[in-house]
mmCIF file with all atom_site columns, C-alpha atoms in Angstrom:
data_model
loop_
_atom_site.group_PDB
_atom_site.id
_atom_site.type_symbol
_atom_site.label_atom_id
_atom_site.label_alt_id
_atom_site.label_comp_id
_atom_site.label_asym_id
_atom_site.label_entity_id
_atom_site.label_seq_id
_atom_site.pdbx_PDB_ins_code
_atom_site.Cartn_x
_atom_site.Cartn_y
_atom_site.Cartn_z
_atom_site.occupancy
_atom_site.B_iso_or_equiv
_atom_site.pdbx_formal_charge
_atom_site.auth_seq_id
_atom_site.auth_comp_id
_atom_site.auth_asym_id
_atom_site.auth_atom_id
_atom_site.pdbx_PDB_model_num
ATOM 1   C CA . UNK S 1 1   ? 19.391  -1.905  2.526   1.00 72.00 ? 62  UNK S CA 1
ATOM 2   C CA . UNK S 1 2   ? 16.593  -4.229  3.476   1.00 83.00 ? 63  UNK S CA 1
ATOM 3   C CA . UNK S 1 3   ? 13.476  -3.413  2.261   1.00 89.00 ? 64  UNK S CA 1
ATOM 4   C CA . UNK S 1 4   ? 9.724   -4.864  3.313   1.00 94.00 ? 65  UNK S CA 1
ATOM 5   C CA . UNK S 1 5   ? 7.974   -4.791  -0.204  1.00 96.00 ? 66  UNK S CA 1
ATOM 6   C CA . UNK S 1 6   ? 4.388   -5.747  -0.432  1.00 97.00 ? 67  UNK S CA 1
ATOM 7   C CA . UNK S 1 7   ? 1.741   -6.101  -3.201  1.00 97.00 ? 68  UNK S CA 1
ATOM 8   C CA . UNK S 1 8   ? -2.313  -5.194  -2.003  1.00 95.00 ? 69  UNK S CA 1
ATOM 9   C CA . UNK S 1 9   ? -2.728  -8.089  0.665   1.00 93.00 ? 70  UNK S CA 1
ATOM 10  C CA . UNK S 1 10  ? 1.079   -8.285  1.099   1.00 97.00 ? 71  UNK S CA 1
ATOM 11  C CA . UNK S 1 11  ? 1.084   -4.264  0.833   1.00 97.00 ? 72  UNK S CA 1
ATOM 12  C CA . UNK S 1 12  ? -1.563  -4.991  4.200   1.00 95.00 ? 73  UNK S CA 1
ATOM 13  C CA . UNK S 1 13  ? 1.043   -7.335  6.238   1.00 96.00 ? 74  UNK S CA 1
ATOM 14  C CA . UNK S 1 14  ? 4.248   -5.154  4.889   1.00 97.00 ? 75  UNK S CA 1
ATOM 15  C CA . UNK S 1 15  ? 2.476   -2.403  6.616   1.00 96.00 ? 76  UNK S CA 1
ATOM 16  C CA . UNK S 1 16  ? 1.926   -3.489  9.963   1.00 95.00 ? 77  UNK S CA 1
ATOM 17  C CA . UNK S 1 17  ? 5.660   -4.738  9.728   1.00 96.00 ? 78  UNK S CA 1
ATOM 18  C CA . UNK S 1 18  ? 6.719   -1.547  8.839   1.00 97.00 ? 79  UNK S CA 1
ATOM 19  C CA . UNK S 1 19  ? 4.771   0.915   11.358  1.00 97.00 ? 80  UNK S CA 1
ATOM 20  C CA . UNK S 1 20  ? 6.151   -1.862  13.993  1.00 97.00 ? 81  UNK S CA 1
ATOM 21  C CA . UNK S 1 21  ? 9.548   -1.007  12.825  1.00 97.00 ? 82  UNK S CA 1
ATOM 22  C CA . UNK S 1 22  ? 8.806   2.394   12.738  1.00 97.00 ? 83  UNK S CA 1
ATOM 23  C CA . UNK S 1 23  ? 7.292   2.593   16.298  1.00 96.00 ? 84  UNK S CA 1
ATOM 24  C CA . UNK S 1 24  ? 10.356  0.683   17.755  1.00 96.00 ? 85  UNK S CA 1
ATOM 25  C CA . UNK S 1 25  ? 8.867   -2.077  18.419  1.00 96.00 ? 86  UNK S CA 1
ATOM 26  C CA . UNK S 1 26  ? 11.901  -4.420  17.173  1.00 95.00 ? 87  UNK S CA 1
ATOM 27  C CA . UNK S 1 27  ? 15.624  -4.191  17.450  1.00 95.00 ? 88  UNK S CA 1
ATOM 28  C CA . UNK S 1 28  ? 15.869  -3.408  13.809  1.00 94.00 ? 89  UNK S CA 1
ATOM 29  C CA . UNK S 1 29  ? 17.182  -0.009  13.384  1.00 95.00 ? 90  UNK S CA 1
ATOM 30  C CA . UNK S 1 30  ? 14.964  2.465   11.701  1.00 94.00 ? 91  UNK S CA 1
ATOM 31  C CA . UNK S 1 31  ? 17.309  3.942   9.736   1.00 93.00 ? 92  UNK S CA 1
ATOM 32  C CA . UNK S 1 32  ? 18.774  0.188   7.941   1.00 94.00 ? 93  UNK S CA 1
ATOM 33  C CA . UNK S 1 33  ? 15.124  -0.309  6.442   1.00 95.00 ? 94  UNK S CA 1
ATOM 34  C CA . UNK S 1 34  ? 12.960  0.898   3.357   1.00 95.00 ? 95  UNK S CA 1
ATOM 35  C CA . UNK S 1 35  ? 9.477   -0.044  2.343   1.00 97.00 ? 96  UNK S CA 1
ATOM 36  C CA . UNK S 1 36  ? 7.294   -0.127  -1.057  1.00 98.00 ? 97  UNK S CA 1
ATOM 37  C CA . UNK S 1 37  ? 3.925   -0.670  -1.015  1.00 98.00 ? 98  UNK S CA 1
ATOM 38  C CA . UNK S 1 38  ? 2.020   -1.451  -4.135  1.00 98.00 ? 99  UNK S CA 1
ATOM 39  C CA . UNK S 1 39  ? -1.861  -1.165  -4.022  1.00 97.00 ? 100 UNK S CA 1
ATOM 40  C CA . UNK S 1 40  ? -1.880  -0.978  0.311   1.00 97.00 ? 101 UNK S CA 1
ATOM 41  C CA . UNK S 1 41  ? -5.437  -1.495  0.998   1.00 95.00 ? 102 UNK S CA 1
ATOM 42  C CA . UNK S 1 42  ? -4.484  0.587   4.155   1.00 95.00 ? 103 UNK S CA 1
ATOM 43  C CA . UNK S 1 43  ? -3.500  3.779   2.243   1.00 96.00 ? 104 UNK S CA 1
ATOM 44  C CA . UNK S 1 44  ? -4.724  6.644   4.509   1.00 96.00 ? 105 UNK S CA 1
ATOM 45  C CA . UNK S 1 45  ? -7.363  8.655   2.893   1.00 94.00 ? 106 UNK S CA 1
ATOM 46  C CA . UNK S 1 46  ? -8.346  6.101   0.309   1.00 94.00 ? 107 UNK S CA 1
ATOM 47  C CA . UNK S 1 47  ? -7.166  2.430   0.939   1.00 93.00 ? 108 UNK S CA 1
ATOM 48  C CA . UNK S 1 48  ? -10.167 0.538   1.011   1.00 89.00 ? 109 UNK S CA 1
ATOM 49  C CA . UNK S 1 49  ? -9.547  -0.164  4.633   1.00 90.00 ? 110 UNK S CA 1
ATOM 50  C CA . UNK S 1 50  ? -9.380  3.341   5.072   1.00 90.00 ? 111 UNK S CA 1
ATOM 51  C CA . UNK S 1 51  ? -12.794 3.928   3.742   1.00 88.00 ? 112 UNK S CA 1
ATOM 52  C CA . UNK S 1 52  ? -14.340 0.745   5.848   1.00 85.00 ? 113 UNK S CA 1
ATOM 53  C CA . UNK S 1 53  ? -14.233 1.293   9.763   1.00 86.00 ? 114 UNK S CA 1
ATOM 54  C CA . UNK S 1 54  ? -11.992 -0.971  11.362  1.00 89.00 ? 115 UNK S CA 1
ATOM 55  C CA . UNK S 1 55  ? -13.472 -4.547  12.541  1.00 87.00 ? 116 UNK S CA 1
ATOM 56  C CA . UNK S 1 56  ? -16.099 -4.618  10.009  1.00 86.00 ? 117 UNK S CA 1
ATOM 57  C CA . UNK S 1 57  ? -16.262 -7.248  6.988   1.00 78.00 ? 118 UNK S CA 1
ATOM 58  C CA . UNK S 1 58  ? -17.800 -8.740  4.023   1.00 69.00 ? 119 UNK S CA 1
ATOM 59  C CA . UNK S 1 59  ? -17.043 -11.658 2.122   1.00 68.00 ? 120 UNK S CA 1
ATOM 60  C CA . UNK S 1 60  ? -14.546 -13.173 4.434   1.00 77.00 ? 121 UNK S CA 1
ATOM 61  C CA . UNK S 1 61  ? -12.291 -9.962  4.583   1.00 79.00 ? 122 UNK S CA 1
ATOM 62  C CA . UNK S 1 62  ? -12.110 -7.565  7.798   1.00 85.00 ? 123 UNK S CA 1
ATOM 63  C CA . UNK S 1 63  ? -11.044 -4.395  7.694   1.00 85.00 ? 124 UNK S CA 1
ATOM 64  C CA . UNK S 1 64  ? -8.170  -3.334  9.611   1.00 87.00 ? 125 UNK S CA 1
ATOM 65  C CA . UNK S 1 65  ? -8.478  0.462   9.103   1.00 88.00 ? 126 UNK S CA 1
ATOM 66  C CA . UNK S 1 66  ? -6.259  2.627   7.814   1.00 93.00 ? 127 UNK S CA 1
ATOM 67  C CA . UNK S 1 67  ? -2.218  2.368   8.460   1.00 94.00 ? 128 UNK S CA 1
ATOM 68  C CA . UNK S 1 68  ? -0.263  5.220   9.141   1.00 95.00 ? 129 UNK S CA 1
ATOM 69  C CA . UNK S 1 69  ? 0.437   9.162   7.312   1.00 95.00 ? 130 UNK S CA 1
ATOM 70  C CA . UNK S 1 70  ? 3.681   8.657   8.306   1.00 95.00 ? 131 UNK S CA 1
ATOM 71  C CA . UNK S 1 71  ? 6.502   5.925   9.603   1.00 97.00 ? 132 UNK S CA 1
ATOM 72  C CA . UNK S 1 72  ? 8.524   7.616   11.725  1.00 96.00 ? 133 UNK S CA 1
ATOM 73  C CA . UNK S 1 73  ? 12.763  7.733   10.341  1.00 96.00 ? 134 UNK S CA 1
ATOM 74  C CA . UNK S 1 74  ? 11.384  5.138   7.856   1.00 97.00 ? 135 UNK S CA 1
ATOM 75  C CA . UNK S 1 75  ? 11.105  5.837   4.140   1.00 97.00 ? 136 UNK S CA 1
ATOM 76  C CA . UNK S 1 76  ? 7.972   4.597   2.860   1.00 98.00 ? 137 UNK S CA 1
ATOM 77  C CA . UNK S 1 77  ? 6.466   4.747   -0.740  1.00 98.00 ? 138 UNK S CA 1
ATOM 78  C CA . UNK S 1 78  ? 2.804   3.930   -1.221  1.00 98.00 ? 139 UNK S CA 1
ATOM 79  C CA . UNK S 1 79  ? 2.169   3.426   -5.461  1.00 98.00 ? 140 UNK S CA 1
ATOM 80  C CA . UNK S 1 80  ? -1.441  3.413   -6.506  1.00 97.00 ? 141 UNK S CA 1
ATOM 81  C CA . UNK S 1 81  ? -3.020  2.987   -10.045 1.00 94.00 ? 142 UNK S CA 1
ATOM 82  C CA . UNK S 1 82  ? -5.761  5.436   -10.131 1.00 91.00 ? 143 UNK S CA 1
ATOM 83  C CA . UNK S 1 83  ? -8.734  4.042   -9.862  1.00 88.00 ? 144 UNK S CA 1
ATOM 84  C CA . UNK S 1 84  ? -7.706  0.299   -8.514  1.00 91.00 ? 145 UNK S CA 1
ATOM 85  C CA . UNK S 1 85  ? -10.257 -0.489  -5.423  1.00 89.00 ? 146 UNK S CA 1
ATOM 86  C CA . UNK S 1 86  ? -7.165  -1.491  -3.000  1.00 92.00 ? 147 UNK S CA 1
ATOM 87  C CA . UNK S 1 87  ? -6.078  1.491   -2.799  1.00 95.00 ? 148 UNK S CA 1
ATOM 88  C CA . UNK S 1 88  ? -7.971  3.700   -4.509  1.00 93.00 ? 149 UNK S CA 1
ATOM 89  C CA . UNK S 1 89  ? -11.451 3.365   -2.898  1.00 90.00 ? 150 UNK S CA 1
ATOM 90  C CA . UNK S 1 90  ? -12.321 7.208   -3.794  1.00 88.00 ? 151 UNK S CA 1
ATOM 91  C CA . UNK S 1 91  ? -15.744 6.662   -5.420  1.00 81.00 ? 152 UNK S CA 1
ATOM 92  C CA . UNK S 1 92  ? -18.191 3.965   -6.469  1.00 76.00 ? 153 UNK S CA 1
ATOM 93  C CA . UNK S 1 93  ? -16.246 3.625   -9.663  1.00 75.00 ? 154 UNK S CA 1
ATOM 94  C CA . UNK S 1 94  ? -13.568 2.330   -8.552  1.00 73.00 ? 155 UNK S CA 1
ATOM 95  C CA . UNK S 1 95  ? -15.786 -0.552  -7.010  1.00 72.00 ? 156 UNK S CA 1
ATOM 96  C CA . UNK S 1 96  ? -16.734 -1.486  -10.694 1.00 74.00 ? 157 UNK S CA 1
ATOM 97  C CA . UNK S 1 97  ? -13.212 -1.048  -12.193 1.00 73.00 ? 158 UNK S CA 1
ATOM 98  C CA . UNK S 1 98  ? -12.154 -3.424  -9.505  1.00 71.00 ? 159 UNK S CA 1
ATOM 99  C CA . UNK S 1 99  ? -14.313 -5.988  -11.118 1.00 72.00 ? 160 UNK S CA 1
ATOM 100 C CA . UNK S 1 100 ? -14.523 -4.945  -15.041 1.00 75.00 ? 161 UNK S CA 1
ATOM 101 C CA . UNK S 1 101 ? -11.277 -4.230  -15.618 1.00 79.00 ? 162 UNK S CA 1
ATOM 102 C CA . UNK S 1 102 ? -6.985  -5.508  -14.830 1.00 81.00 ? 163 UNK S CA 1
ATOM 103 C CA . UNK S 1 103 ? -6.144  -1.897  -12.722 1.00 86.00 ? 164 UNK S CA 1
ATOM 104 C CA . UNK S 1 104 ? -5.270  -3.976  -10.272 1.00 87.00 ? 165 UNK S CA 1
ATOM 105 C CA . UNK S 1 105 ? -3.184  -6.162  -12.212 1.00 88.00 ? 166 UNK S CA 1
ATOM 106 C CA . UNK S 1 106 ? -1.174  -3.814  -13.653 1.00 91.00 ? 167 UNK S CA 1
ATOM 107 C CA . UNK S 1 107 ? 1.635   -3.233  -11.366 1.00 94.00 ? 168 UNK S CA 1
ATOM 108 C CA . UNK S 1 108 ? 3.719   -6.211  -12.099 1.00 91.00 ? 169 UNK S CA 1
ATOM 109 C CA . UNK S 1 109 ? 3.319   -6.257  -15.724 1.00 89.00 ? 170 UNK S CA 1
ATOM 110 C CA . UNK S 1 110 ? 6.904   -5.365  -17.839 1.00 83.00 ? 171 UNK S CA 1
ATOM 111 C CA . UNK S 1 111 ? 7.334   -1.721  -17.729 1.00 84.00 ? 172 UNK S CA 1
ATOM 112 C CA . UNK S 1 112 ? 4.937   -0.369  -15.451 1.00 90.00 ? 173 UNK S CA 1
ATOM 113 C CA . UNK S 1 113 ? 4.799   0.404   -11.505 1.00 95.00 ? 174 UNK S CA 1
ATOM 114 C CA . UNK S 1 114 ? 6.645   -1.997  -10.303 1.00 95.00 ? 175 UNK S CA 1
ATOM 115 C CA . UNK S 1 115 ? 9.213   -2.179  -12.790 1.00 94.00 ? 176 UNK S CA 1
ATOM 116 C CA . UNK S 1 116 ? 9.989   1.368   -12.752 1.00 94.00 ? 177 UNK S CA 1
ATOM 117 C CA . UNK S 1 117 ? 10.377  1.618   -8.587  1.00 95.00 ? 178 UNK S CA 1
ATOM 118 C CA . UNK S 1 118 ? 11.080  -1.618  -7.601  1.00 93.00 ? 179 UNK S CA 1
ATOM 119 C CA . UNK S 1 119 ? 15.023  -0.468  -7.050  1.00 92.00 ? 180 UNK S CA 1
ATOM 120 C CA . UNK S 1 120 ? 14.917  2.653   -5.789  1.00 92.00 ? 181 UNK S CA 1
ATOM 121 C CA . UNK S 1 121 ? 15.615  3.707   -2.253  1.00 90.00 ? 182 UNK S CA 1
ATOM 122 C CA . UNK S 1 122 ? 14.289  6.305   0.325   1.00 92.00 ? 183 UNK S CA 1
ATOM 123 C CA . UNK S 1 123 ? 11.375  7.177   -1.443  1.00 94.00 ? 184 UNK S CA 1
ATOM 124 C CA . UNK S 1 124 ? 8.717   8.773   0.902   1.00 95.00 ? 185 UNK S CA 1
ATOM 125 C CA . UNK S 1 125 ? 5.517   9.403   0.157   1.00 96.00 ? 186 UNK S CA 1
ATOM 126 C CA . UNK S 1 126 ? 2.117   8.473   -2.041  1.00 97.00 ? 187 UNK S CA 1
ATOM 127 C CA . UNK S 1 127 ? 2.810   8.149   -5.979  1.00 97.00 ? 188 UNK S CA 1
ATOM 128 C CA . UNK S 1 128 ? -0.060  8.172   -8.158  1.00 96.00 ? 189 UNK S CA 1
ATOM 129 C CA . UNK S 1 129 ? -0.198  6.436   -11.934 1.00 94.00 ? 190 UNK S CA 1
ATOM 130 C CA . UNK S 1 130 ? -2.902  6.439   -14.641 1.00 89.00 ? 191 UNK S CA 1
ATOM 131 C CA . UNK S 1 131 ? -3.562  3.218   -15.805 1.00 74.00 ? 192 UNK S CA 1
#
């Protein structure tokens, strides 16, 4: 099964591709596709972009607000590392962690996020890890 994977500004393009898929607005069937995103800036509720209003910027970066709850006959799993800014954005914390420490980071390295989802299918949904 194809799948649009995407990791925090990738996670951002991946899903816009996916909630175009999801909308119908390619020939790609719905129901042949799968998508991970791994710290989506436009996580609703607490992406970054879903915390900054849509248009506005700072430091060369505007935000797009946040993508969708839901994409329609499309299984999509969001993973987020508590605290990581991307996707995270809950409180001013996370701001600092973004800078002080590797949350953000983590999701490739052997063993962790990415290692443990990166083949399975028709997960739907937000999952959550501790650093």
């Amino acid at each position: 099964m194809p799948c649009a994977v995407g990791y925090s500004q990738g996670a951002q393009a991946a899903d816009a591709v996916l909630e175009t898929i999801a909308n119908g607005g390619t020939a790609i069937p719905r129901e042949l596709v799968d998508g991970k995103l791994y710290a989506d800036p436009k996580q609703p509720g607490t992406g970054m972009w879903a915390k900054v209003p849509k248009g506005l910027g700072a430091l060369g970066f505007t935000s797009t607000g946040p993508g969708p709850d839901e994409f329609p006959g499309v299984p999509v799993a969001r993973f987020c590392i508590r605290g990581d800014l991307a996707c995270d954005a809950t409180t001013p914390v996370a701001a600092l962690d973004f800078f002080l420490t590797d949350k953000h980071r983590r999701y490739a390295l052997d063993g962790n996020v990415m290692a443990q989802t990166i083949a399975k299918q028709g997960l739907n949904g937000v999952f959550w890890y501790e650093s």
